[in-house]
Short mmCIF file of C-alpha atoms in Angstrom, two decimals:
data_model
loop_
_atom_site.label_atom_id
_atom_site.label_comp_id
_atom_site.label_asym_id
_atom_site.label_seq_id
_atom_site.Cartn_x
_atom_site.Cartn_y
_atom_site.Cartn_z
CA MET A 1 47.08 -21.10 -48.88
CA ASN A 2 49.89 -19.47 -50.82
CA ILE A 3 51.52 -16.45 -49.19
CA ALA A 4 53.90 -14.30 -51.26
CA PHE A 5 55.66 -10.93 -51.14
CA ALA A 6 55.94 -8.46 -54.00
CA GLU A 7 56.71 -4.86 -54.85
CA ILE A 8 53.84 -2.41 -54.56
CA SER A 9 51.34 -2.37 -57.43
CA LEU A 10 47.78 -1.11 -57.80
CA ALA A 11 47.13 -3.32 -60.82
CA LYS A 12 46.46 -6.58 -58.97
CA PRO A 13 43.07 -8.26 -59.48
CA GLY A 14 41.02 -9.68 -56.60
CA ALA A 15 40.73 -7.89 -53.28
CA LEU A 16 43.17 -5.05 -52.63
CA ALA A 17 43.81 -3.71 -49.12
CA VAL A 18 45.94 -0.82 -47.86
CA LEU A 19 47.04 -0.58 -44.24
CA VAL A 20 46.66 2.91 -42.76
CA THR A 21 47.19 4.61 -39.43
CA GLU A 22 44.70 6.83 -37.62
CA GLY A 23 43.66 10.06 -39.32
CA THR A 24 41.11 11.14 -41.90
CA THR A 25 43.71 12.24 -44.45
CA LEU A 26 44.73 9.60 -46.99
CA ARG A 27 48.46 9.58 -47.66
CA GLY A 28 50.98 7.79 -49.86
CA VAL A 29 49.67 4.72 -51.62
CA ALA A 30 46.19 5.24 -50.17
CA ALA A 31 46.08 8.72 -51.76
CA ASP A 32 47.34 7.33 -55.09
CA LEU A 33 44.66 4.67 -54.97
CA ASP A 34 41.98 7.28 -54.22
CA ASP A 35 43.06 9.27 -57.28
CA LYS A 36 42.57 6.19 -59.47
CA LEU A 37 39.15 5.67 -57.94
CA GLY A 38 38.10 9.26 -58.63
CA GLY A 39 37.90 10.16 -54.94
CA ALA A 40 35.71 7.19 -54.01
CA LEU A 41 37.86 6.33 -50.99
CA LYS A 42 37.63 9.83 -49.51
CA ARG A 43 33.88 9.79 -49.93
CA ALA A 44 33.65 6.36 -48.29
CA VAL A 45 35.89 7.46 -45.41
CA LYS A 46 33.67 10.46 -44.73
CA ALA A 47 30.42 8.55 -45.08
CA ALA A 48 31.49 5.69 -42.80
CA GLY A 49 33.34 7.83 -40.25
CA PHE A 50 36.42 5.66 -40.78
CA THR A 51 39.43 6.91 -38.80
CA GLY A 52 41.93 4.04 -39.03
CA LYS A 53 41.52 2.70 -35.50
CA SER A 54 43.14 -0.67 -34.87
CA GLY A 55 40.95 -3.48 -36.17
CA SER A 56 38.67 -1.25 -38.25
CA ILE A 57 38.08 -1.97 -41.94
CA LEU A 58 36.48 0.14 -44.68
CA GLU A 59 35.41 -1.62 -47.87
CA VAL A 60 34.48 -0.35 -51.33
CA VAL A 61 32.98 -3.04 -53.56
CA GLY A 62 33.15 -2.96 -57.38
CA PRO A 63 35.34 0.14 -57.67
CA GLN A 64 36.00 1.72 -61.06
CA GLY A 65 39.51 2.71 -62.15
CA VAL A 66 41.49 -0.29 -60.86
CA SER A 67 41.68 -4.01 -61.58
CA ALA A 68 40.64 -4.95 -58.03
CA SER A 69 37.12 -6.24 -57.47
CA ARG A 70 37.04 -4.63 -54.03
CA VAL A 71 39.26 -2.14 -52.18
CA LEU A 72 39.74 -2.06 -48.42
CA LEU A 73 41.41 0.21 -45.90
CA ALA A 74 42.54 -1.55 -42.71
CA GLY A 75 43.31 0.49 -39.60
CA LEU A 76 46.44 0.02 -37.50
CA GLY A 77 45.82 2.64 -34.83
CA LYS A 78 47.92 5.67 -33.99
CA SER A 79 51.02 6.39 -36.03
CA GLY A 80 54.18 5.56 -34.09
CA GLU A 81 52.31 3.08 -31.88
CA VAL A 82 51.96 0.31 -34.43
CA SER A 83 53.01 -3.02 -32.95
CA ALA A 84 53.75 -6.51 -34.21
CA ALA A 85 50.50 -7.63 -32.60
CA GLY A 86 48.60 -4.87 -34.37
CA LEU A 87 50.06 -5.82 -37.74
CA GLU A 88 49.18 -9.47 -37.18
CA LYS A 89 45.68 -8.43 -36.16
CA ALA A 90 45.25 -6.44 -39.38
CA GLY A 91 46.36 -9.39 -41.50
CA GLY A 92 43.97 -11.66 -39.64
CA GLU A 93 41.03 -9.26 -39.83
CA LEU A 94 41.47 -8.89 -43.58
CA VAL A 95 41.55 -12.65 -44.13
CA GLY A 96 38.43 -12.99 -42.01
CA ARG A 97 36.62 -10.35 -44.07
CA ILE A 98 37.70 -11.67 -47.47
CA SER A 99 37.05 -15.31 -46.55
CA LYS A 100 33.37 -14.41 -46.21
CA ALA A 101 33.39 -12.91 -49.70
CA SER A 102 33.79 -14.72 -52.99
CA GLU A 103 37.43 -13.78 -53.61
CA ALA A 104 40.30 -16.05 -54.59
CA SER A 105 43.12 -13.60 -53.88
CA LEU A 106 43.98 -10.81 -51.49
CA SER A 107 46.75 -8.24 -51.87
CA ILE A 108 47.79 -6.20 -48.82
CA ILE A 109 49.86 -3.04 -49.25
CA LEU A 110 52.11 -1.91 -46.41
CA ASP A 111 53.95 1.31 -47.17
CA GLY A 112 55.12 4.23 -45.08
CA ILE A 113 54.05 2.63 -41.81
CA SER A 114 56.41 3.22 -38.89
CA ALA A 115 56.42 0.47 -36.27
CA PRO A 116 58.77 0.90 -33.29
CA LYS A 117 61.41 -1.85 -33.06
CA LEU A 118 60.36 -3.31 -36.43
CA THR A 119 61.91 -2.80 -39.85
CA ALA A 120 59.66 -2.45 -42.88
CA ALA A 121 60.45 -6.05 -43.77
CA GLU A 122 59.62 -7.34 -40.30
CA ALA A 123 56.36 -5.40 -40.32
CA ALA A 124 55.32 -6.95 -43.62
CA ALA A 125 56.26 -10.41 -42.37
CA ARG A 126 54.06 -9.92 -39.29
CA VAL A 127 51.09 -9.01 -41.49
CA ALA A 128 51.59 -12.23 -43.43
CA PHE A 129 51.99 -14.19 -40.20
CA GLY A 130 48.66 -12.91 -38.88
CA ALA A 131 46.98 -13.73 -42.17
CA ARG A 132 48.39 -17.24 -42.11
CA LEU A 133 47.24 -17.89 -38.54
CA ARG A 134 43.70 -16.69 -39.33
CA SER A 135 43.50 -18.89 -42.44
CA TYR A 136 43.71 -22.07 -40.31
CA ARG A 137 40.62 -24.28 -40.42
CA PHE A 138 39.89 -27.74 -39.06
CA ASP A 139 37.13 -29.16 -41.23
CA LYS A 140 38.59 -32.49 -42.35
CA TYR A 141 35.58 -34.41 -41.03
CA LYS A 142 32.94 -32.26 -42.75
CA THR A 143 31.49 -34.17 -45.70
CA LYS A 144 28.91 -31.54 -46.61
CA LYS A 145 29.58 -27.86 -47.11
CA LYS A 146 27.05 -25.19 -46.25
CA GLU A 147 25.01 -24.05 -49.20
CA ASP A 148 25.75 -20.37 -48.76
CA GLY A 149 26.28 -19.58 -52.41
CA LYS A 150 30.04 -19.10 -52.03
CA LYS A 151 31.78 -20.33 -55.13
CA THR A 152 35.34 -19.29 -54.42
CA GLU A 153 37.73 -19.72 -51.48
CA LEU A 154 40.64 -17.46 -50.63
CA LYS A 155 43.69 -19.23 -52.02
CA SER A 156 46.47 -16.65 -52.18
CA ILE A 157 47.70 -13.64 -50.23
CA THR A 158 50.33 -11.21 -51.48
CA VAL A 159 51.87 -8.71 -49.08
CA MET A 160 53.22 -5.79 -51.09
CA THR A 161 56.06 -3.76 -49.64
CA ARG A 162 59.15 -1.89 -50.78
CA ALA A 163 61.18 -4.43 -48.78
CA ALA A 164 59.75 -7.54 -50.42
CA ALA A 165 62.97 -9.58 -50.57
CA ALA A 166 63.84 -8.99 -46.91
CA ALA A 167 60.22 -9.57 -45.84
CA ARG A 168 60.24 -12.92 -47.63
CA LYS A 169 63.29 -13.93 -45.59
CA ASP A 170 61.81 -12.75 -42.28
CA TYR A 171 58.57 -14.55 -42.97
CA GLY A 172 60.52 -17.72 -43.67
CA THR A 173 61.19 -17.99 -39.94
CA LEU A 174 57.69 -16.96 -38.85
CA SER A 175 56.15 -19.50 -41.21
CA LYS A 176 57.93 -22.25 -39.25
CA VAL A 177 56.27 -20.95 -36.09
CA ALA A 178 52.93 -20.97 -37.89
CA ASP A 179 53.57 -24.56 -38.98
CA GLY A 180 54.21 -25.59 -35.38
CA MET A 181 51.09 -23.81 -34.20
CA ALA A 182 49.01 -25.46 -36.92
CA LEU A 183 50.32 -28.87 -35.85
CA ALA A 184 49.40 -28.16 -32.22
CA ARG A 185 45.96 -26.94 -33.27
CA ASP A 186 45.39 -30.06 -35.36
CA LEU A 187 46.30 -32.31 -32.44
CA VAL A 188 43.97 -30.53 -30.01
CA ASN A 189 41.09 -30.49 -32.51
CA GLU A 190 41.28 -34.19 -33.41
CA PRO A 191 38.49 -36.36 -31.96
CA PRO A 192 39.54 -38.76 -29.18
CA ASN A 193 38.53 -41.88 -31.09
CA VAL A 194 41.17 -40.89 -33.66
CA LEU A 195 43.89 -39.39 -31.47
CA PHE A 196 44.43 -41.89 -28.66
CA PRO A 197 47.89 -42.29 -27.07
CA GLY A 198 49.27 -44.70 -29.65
CA GLU A 199 48.17 -42.56 -32.59
CA PHE A 200 49.54 -39.39 -30.99
CA ALA A 201 52.88 -41.14 -30.51
CA ARG A 202 52.82 -42.32 -34.12
CA ARG A 203 52.31 -38.77 -35.36
CA THR A 204 55.32 -37.49 -33.43
CA ARG A 205 57.51 -39.81 -35.50
CA ALA A 206 56.91 -37.55 -38.50
CA LEU A 207 59.29 -35.05 -36.83
CA SER A 208 62.16 -37.40 -37.66
CA LYS A 209 61.98 -36.02 -41.21
CA LEU A 210 63.11 -32.68 -39.78
CA GLY A 211 65.99 -34.22 -37.85
CA VAL A 212 64.24 -34.79 -34.53
CA LYS A 213 65.13 -38.05 -32.82
CA VAL A 214 61.91 -39.63 -31.57
CA GLU A 215 61.79 -42.39 -28.99
CA VAL A 216 58.57 -43.99 -27.71
CA LEU A 217 58.38 -45.86 -24.41
CA GLY A 218 55.47 -48.26 -23.94
CA GLU A 219 53.99 -49.53 -20.70
CA ALA A 220 56.53 -52.33 -20.25
CA ALA A 221 59.44 -49.88 -20.47
CA MET A 222 57.77 -47.42 -18.11
CA LYS A 223 57.01 -50.17 -15.62
CA LYS A 224 60.70 -51.08 -15.52
CA LEU A 225 61.49 -47.44 -14.80
CA GLY A 226 59.03 -47.42 -11.91
CA MET A 227 56.56 -44.94 -13.40
CA GLY A 228 53.65 -46.01 -11.22
CA SER A 229 52.23 -42.49 -11.08
CA LEU A 230 51.82 -42.12 -14.85
CA LEU A 231 50.81 -45.73 -15.48
CA GLY A 232 48.06 -45.64 -12.85
CA VAL A 233 46.14 -43.04 -14.83
CA GLY A 234 45.75 -45.30 -17.86
CA TYR A 235 44.75 -48.54 -16.13
CA GLY A 236 41.10 -48.15 -17.13
CA SER A 237 41.78 -47.59 -20.84
CA GLN A 238 41.98 -50.10 -23.65
CA HIS A 239 44.73 -47.90 -25.14
CA GLU A 240 48.29 -48.36 -23.88
CA SER A 241 49.93 -45.35 -22.28
CA GLN A 242 53.02 -43.91 -23.98
CA LEU A 243 55.94 -41.67 -23.12
CA VAL A 244 57.43 -39.88 -26.13
CA VAL A 245 60.90 -38.34 -26.07
CA MET A 246 61.80 -35.88 -28.84
CA ARG A 247 65.36 -34.60 -29.19
CA TRP A 248 66.56 -31.73 -31.38
CA MET A 249 70.32 -31.34 -31.11
CA GLY A 250 70.97 -28.09 -32.99
CA GLY A 251 73.34 -26.62 -30.41
CA LYS A 252 76.92 -27.37 -29.46
CA PRO A 253 77.75 -31.04 -28.84
CA GLY A 254 77.64 -31.82 -25.14
CA GLU A 255 75.89 -28.59 -24.18
CA LYS A 256 73.07 -29.02 -21.69
CA PRO A 257 69.66 -28.97 -23.36
CA VAL A 258 66.55 -27.00 -22.54
CA ALA A 259 63.57 -29.22 -21.76
CA PHE A 260 59.83 -29.00 -22.28
CA VAL A 261 57.36 -31.47 -20.80
CA GLY A 262 53.71 -31.77 -21.81
CA LYS A 263 50.63 -33.32 -20.29
CA GLY A 264 48.97 -35.54 -22.88
CA VAL A 265 45.69 -36.87 -21.55
CA CYS A 266 44.09 -37.71 -24.88
CA PHE A 267 40.69 -37.99 -23.23
CA ASP A 268 39.75 -37.38 -19.64
CA THR A 269 36.51 -38.76 -18.28
CA GLY A 270 37.75 -38.11 -14.75
CA GLY A 271 38.08 -41.87 -14.24
CA ILE A 272 36.23 -43.30 -11.24
CA SER A 273 35.77 -39.69 -10.04
CA LEU A 274 33.63 -39.23 -13.14
CA LYS A 275 33.14 -35.74 -14.55
CA PRO A 276 29.63 -34.35 -15.21
CA GLY A 277 28.42 -35.27 -18.68
CA ALA A 278 27.80 -31.72 -19.86
CA GLY A 279 30.83 -30.43 -21.73
CA MET A 280 32.81 -33.66 -21.36
CA GLU A 281 33.42 -33.66 -25.12
CA ASP A 282 35.89 -30.82 -24.53
CA MET A 283 38.15 -33.23 -22.67
CA LYS A 284 39.58 -34.34 -26.00
CA GLY A 285 41.71 -31.21 -25.60
CA ASP A 286 43.25 -32.28 -22.31
CA MET A 287 46.43 -33.02 -24.22
CA GLY A 288 47.01 -29.35 -25.10
CA GLY A 289 50.34 -29.30 -23.26
CA ALA A 290 51.63 -32.27 -25.23
CA ALA A 291 50.33 -30.69 -28.44
CA CYS A 292 52.29 -27.50 -27.70
CA VAL A 293 55.51 -29.38 -26.97
CA THR A 294 55.14 -31.32 -30.22
CA GLY A 295 54.45 -28.15 -32.21
CA LEU A 296 57.40 -26.41 -30.55
CA MET A 297 59.78 -29.24 -31.43
CA HIS A 298 58.54 -29.04 -35.03
CA THR A 299 59.22 -25.30 -35.12
CA LEU A 300 62.70 -25.54 -33.57
CA ALA A 301 63.73 -28.29 -35.99
CA ALA A 302 62.15 -26.67 -39.04
CA ARG A 303 63.98 -23.39 -38.49
CA LYS A 304 67.20 -25.20 -37.53
CA ALA A 305 67.36 -23.58 -34.11
CA LYS A 306 70.87 -23.46 -32.68
CA VAL A 307 69.93 -25.09 -29.41
CA ASN A 308 69.76 -28.54 -27.87
CA ALA A 309 66.12 -29.12 -26.92
CA ILE A 310 64.24 -32.01 -25.35
CA GLY A 311 60.50 -32.51 -25.60
CA VAL A 312 58.86 -35.15 -23.41
CA ILE A 313 55.14 -35.90 -23.47
CA GLY A 314 53.19 -38.36 -21.32
CA LEU A 315 50.25 -39.78 -23.27
CA VAL A 316 47.40 -41.51 -21.46
CA GLU A 317 43.64 -41.94 -21.53
CA ASN A 318 41.74 -41.62 -18.25
CA MET A 319 38.73 -43.95 -18.34
CA PRO A 320 36.42 -45.63 -15.78
CA ASP A 321 36.72 -49.41 -15.84
CA GLY A 322 37.03 -52.42 -13.55
CA LYS A 323 40.80 -52.03 -13.82
CA ALA A 324 40.81 -48.29 -13.29
CA GLN A 325 42.64 -46.55 -10.47
CA ARG A 326 40.44 -45.78 -7.42
CA PRO A 327 40.27 -42.99 -4.85
CA GLY A 328 42.20 -44.32 -1.88
CA ASP A 329 44.82 -46.12 -3.97
CA ILE A 330 48.49 -45.41 -3.24
CA VAL A 331 50.97 -45.45 -6.12
CA THR A 332 54.75 -45.19 -6.20
CA SER A 333 56.26 -42.68 -8.59
CA MET A 334 59.56 -43.03 -10.46
CA SER A 335 61.12 -40.76 -7.85
CA GLY A 336 60.25 -43.31 -5.15
CA GLN A 337 57.78 -40.92 -3.52
CA THR A 338 54.36 -42.35 -2.80
CA ILE A 339 51.06 -40.68 -3.72
CA GLU A 340 47.63 -41.23 -2.23
CA ILE A 341 44.93 -40.88 -4.89
CA ILE A 342 42.15 -38.73 -3.47
CA ASN A 343 40.52 -37.85 -6.79
CA THR A 344 41.16 -39.72 -10.05
CA ASP A 345 40.21 -36.56 -11.96
CA ALA A 346 43.43 -34.93 -10.72
CA GLU A 347 45.30 -37.13 -13.18
CA GLY A 348 47.43 -34.70 -15.18
CA ARG A 349 49.79 -34.02 -12.30
CA LEU A 350 50.30 -37.79 -11.90
CA VAL A 351 51.39 -38.01 -15.54
CA LEU A 352 53.70 -35.01 -15.21
CA ALA A 353 55.25 -36.26 -11.96
CA ASP A 354 56.95 -39.18 -13.68
CA ALA A 355 57.60 -37.28 -16.92
CA LEU A 356 59.37 -34.47 -15.05
CA TRP A 357 61.45 -36.85 -12.94
CA TYR A 358 62.44 -38.87 -16.01
CA THR A 359 63.42 -35.74 -17.96
CA GLN A 360 65.61 -34.20 -15.26
CA SER A 361 67.22 -37.54 -14.37
CA ARG A 362 68.09 -38.56 -17.90
CA PHE A 363 68.92 -35.26 -19.59
CA LYS A 364 70.00 -32.92 -16.75
CA PRO A 365 68.72 -29.85 -18.63
CA LYS A 366 69.38 -26.16 -18.02
CA PHE A 367 65.73 -25.79 -17.08
CA MET A 368 62.41 -27.56 -17.43
CA ILE A 369 59.11 -26.00 -18.43
CA ASP A 370 55.96 -28.06 -18.26
CA LEU A 371 52.68 -27.19 -19.93
CA ALA A 372 49.36 -28.64 -18.90
CA THR A 373 45.63 -28.06 -19.12
CA LEU A 374 45.81 -28.81 -15.42
CA THR A 375 43.10 -27.04 -13.43
CA GLY A 376 39.76 -25.37 -13.96
CA ALA A 377 40.72 -23.21 -11.00
CA ILE A 378 43.20 -21.26 -13.12
CA MET A 379 40.33 -20.02 -15.27
CA ILE A 380 38.52 -18.82 -12.16
CA ALA A 381 41.64 -16.82 -11.26
CA LEU A 382 42.79 -15.57 -14.67
CA GLY A 383 40.01 -16.23 -17.14
CA LYS A 384 41.21 -17.21 -20.61
CA GLU A 385 43.51 -14.28 -21.29
CA TYR A 386 46.55 -15.38 -19.27
CA ALA A 387 48.13 -18.73 -18.50
CA GLY A 388 49.12 -19.33 -14.90
CA LEU A 389 52.88 -19.29 -14.31
CA PHE A 390 54.36 -21.09 -11.30
CA SER A 391 58.11 -21.28 -10.87
CA ASN A 392 61.03 -21.78 -8.50
CA ASP A 393 63.23 -19.42 -10.53
CA ASP A 394 62.88 -15.62 -10.88
CA LYS A 395 65.08 -15.37 -13.97
CA LEU A 396 63.14 -17.97 -15.93
CA SER A 397 59.86 -16.39 -14.83
CA LYS A 398 60.98 -12.97 -16.07
CA GLN A 399 62.06 -14.42 -19.41
CA LEU A 400 58.72 -16.16 -19.87
CA THR A 401 56.78 -13.04 -18.95
CA GLU A 402 58.71 -10.91 -21.44
CA ALA A 403 58.38 -13.51 -24.21
CA GLY A 404 54.65 -13.71 -23.54
CA GLU A 405 54.22 -9.95 -23.79
CA ALA A 406 56.18 -9.87 -27.05
CA GLU A 407 54.18 -12.67 -28.66
CA GLY A 408 50.73 -12.00 -27.26
CA GLU A 409 50.66 -15.23 -25.23
CA LYS A 410 50.64 -13.74 -21.77
CA VAL A 411 51.47 -15.43 -18.47
CA TRP A 412 50.79 -14.29 -14.92
CA ARG A 413 53.02 -15.47 -12.09
CA MET A 414 51.14 -17.03 -9.19
CA PRO A 415 52.39 -17.54 -5.61
CA MET A 416 53.85 -20.72 -4.16
CA GLY A 417 55.05 -21.49 -0.64
CA ALA A 418 55.30 -23.82 2.32
CA ALA A 419 51.76 -23.18 3.53
CA TYR A 420 50.36 -24.35 0.19
CA ASP A 421 52.75 -27.29 0.08
CA LYS A 422 51.54 -28.52 3.45
CA MET A 423 48.03 -28.82 2.01
CA ILE A 424 49.05 -31.86 -0.07
CA ASP A 425 50.60 -33.84 2.80
CA SER A 426 48.90 -37.22 3.24
CA ARG A 427 48.14 -39.31 6.32
CA PHE A 428 49.04 -42.53 4.52
CA ALA A 429 51.61 -41.63 1.83
CA ASP A 430 54.25 -39.00 1.10
CA MET A 431 51.60 -36.79 -0.50
CA LYS A 432 48.07 -36.77 -1.88
CA ASN A 433 47.15 -35.72 -5.38
CA VAL A 434 44.76 -32.93 -4.39
CA GLY A 435 44.88 -30.37 -1.62
CA GLY A 436 41.28 -29.29 -1.38
CA ARG A 437 39.21 -26.66 -3.15
CA ASP A 438 41.08 -23.57 -1.97
CA GLY A 439 44.08 -22.58 -4.08
CA GLY A 440 43.61 -25.58 -6.36
CA SER A 441 45.96 -24.37 -9.11
CA ILE A 442 48.64 -23.54 -6.55
CA THR A 443 48.51 -26.87 -4.71
CA ALA A 444 48.68 -28.62 -8.10
CA ALA A 445 51.88 -26.69 -8.84
CA GLN A 446 53.23 -27.52 -5.37
CA PHE A 447 52.63 -31.19 -6.18
CA LEU A 448 54.67 -30.91 -9.38
CA GLN A 449 57.50 -29.08 -7.61
CA ARG A 450 58.08 -32.16 -5.45
CA PHE A 451 59.38 -33.91 -8.59
CA VAL A 452 61.77 -31.18 -9.71
CA ASN A 453 64.59 -30.97 -7.14
CA LYS A 454 66.57 -27.71 -7.43
CA LEU A 455 66.53 -27.44 -11.22
CA PRO A 456 65.14 -24.14 -12.59
CA TRP A 457 61.57 -25.00 -13.45
CA ALA A 458 58.34 -23.37 -14.55
CA HIS A 459 54.84 -24.77 -14.77
CA LEU A 460 52.34 -23.22 -17.19
CA ASP A 461 48.70 -24.00 -16.45
CA ILE A 462 47.11 -23.52 -19.87
CA ALA A 463 43.60 -24.81 -19.16
CA GLY A 464 42.12 -21.47 -20.20
CA THR A 465 44.34 -20.73 -23.19
CA ALA A 466 45.00 -23.98 -25.06
CA MET A 467 41.42 -24.97 -25.86
CA ALA A 468 38.23 -22.97 -26.27
CA SER A 469 40.31 -19.83 -25.82
CA PRO A 470 38.78 -16.47 -26.82
CA GLN A 471 38.44 -16.08 -30.58
CA THR A 472 40.73 -13.39 -31.95
CA ALA A 473 41.64 -11.85 -35.28
CA THR A 474 44.35 -14.49 -35.74
CA ASN A 475 42.60 -17.50 -34.20
CA GLN A 476 39.09 -18.75 -34.82
CA SER A 477 39.94 -22.35 -33.95
CA TRP A 478 38.76 -24.18 -30.83
CA GLY A 479 42.32 -25.39 -30.31
CA SER A 480 44.62 -22.37 -30.22
CA GLY A 481 48.12 -23.87 -30.47
CA TRP A 482 48.95 -21.70 -27.45
CA GLY A 483 52.53 -21.83 -26.20
CA VAL A 484 54.42 -22.61 -29.39
CA ARG A 485 55.28 -19.03 -30.26
CA LEU A 486 55.87 -18.11 -26.60
CA LEU A 487 58.43 -20.85 -26.03
CA ASN A 488 60.03 -20.39 -29.44
CA ARG A 489 60.56 -16.73 -28.55
CA LEU A 490 62.03 -17.70 -25.17
CA VAL A 491 64.53 -20.01 -26.87
CA ALA A 492 65.40 -17.55 -29.64
CA ASP A 493 65.95 -14.61 -27.27
CA HIS A 494 67.87 -16.32 -24.50
CA TYR A 495 69.14 -19.81 -25.28
CA GLU A 496 70.37 -19.98 -28.87
CA LYS A 497 74.07 -19.48 -29.44
#
């Protein structure tokens, strides 16, 4: 889809939308448009009881007096309270409405709207960003289209503003975030017979075109490093496990990097501790953390972020087989710590254990953040609106919380402590991979912390937000791409020089 910016004009064909704040009085461009329509907008506003509340849309089809085939008013809420999220929502809602109609183009006018902390250009860029996110579709495997009579698809969006040139520049950065999110969504949505560990690793190599150095470690290399924890998960699969290291060196030479680690279980049957069959198809998305890290590295490189960043993803497939890991097995991690396997369906933490240890040992970063669709328990605690945040560092936690609020990808800090840590002590090894039903998300985080040392670290449990997350105005996809914009914002606000 083509997204452009232009000066304000009422002469554009196709669908024409004007963003308005709450109130029954049409002002500015909306009033000018109503004059051309002979008062049709005022009549429609009165008849429909339209007030401009956030998310509301009023539509007039086949208007006379303008070139547009349909005219829409999109509400932003109260004047002076317009936010970036609200502007994105409006862009997304409009794309959703027009995509159901037979329109090839949509023009959105933003004029005279005051948004705290945003310039006119930034506001216009956010509208375009929301429209772009909503336009995402994953239908590459559909060979037949529904016979719904639709002859035309939405192909172009023009955001019209008096700050078109500056908006075009601001959107240039946001479009790189959208690209990273689209990549993450694609990866989560791919079927598991297509996106197995080797294919996922192959796709990360495309980042080299952006200047990312990509290194892939196979099972032989990981065995030499002593990664018994990660390797044990993939013993039952015909597909070889992989560890992918992505490096973007956009900061000062020699400066410590920031590091992001992702769980990449390309399909999770639960292994010998087999999951119930119902809903198991969703386990193709158990690599949502790795998808986010890959999308983030794409975004950082594409926008030439002035930071040194490391992305590490552990890619495995957890299958039941005669060679598969069993409950009762004891494995030795890269750290030298031993782990008793109580449940083979608690596999993501085993992958992350070695990936985290490898990352901190090799790169000695400023901090590490891992992302994982780790526990169903986090959805019991937080639903699908927040990701669970676990951390050993108050500063990093505060930064993540603020970035999440700013970008609409919210996190909620959960407790950790010695009492929870004791729950994963084992009779036969240094630890066991589950600590019982109570506090399952917390004991999983305690497990990961044993592979972090004193480095500032945060764990994001994204089981409820990365896949099958609530559909919103800017996301109708099963895979949400959650985390890319959050972590990009964290880097941009605090770690770029």
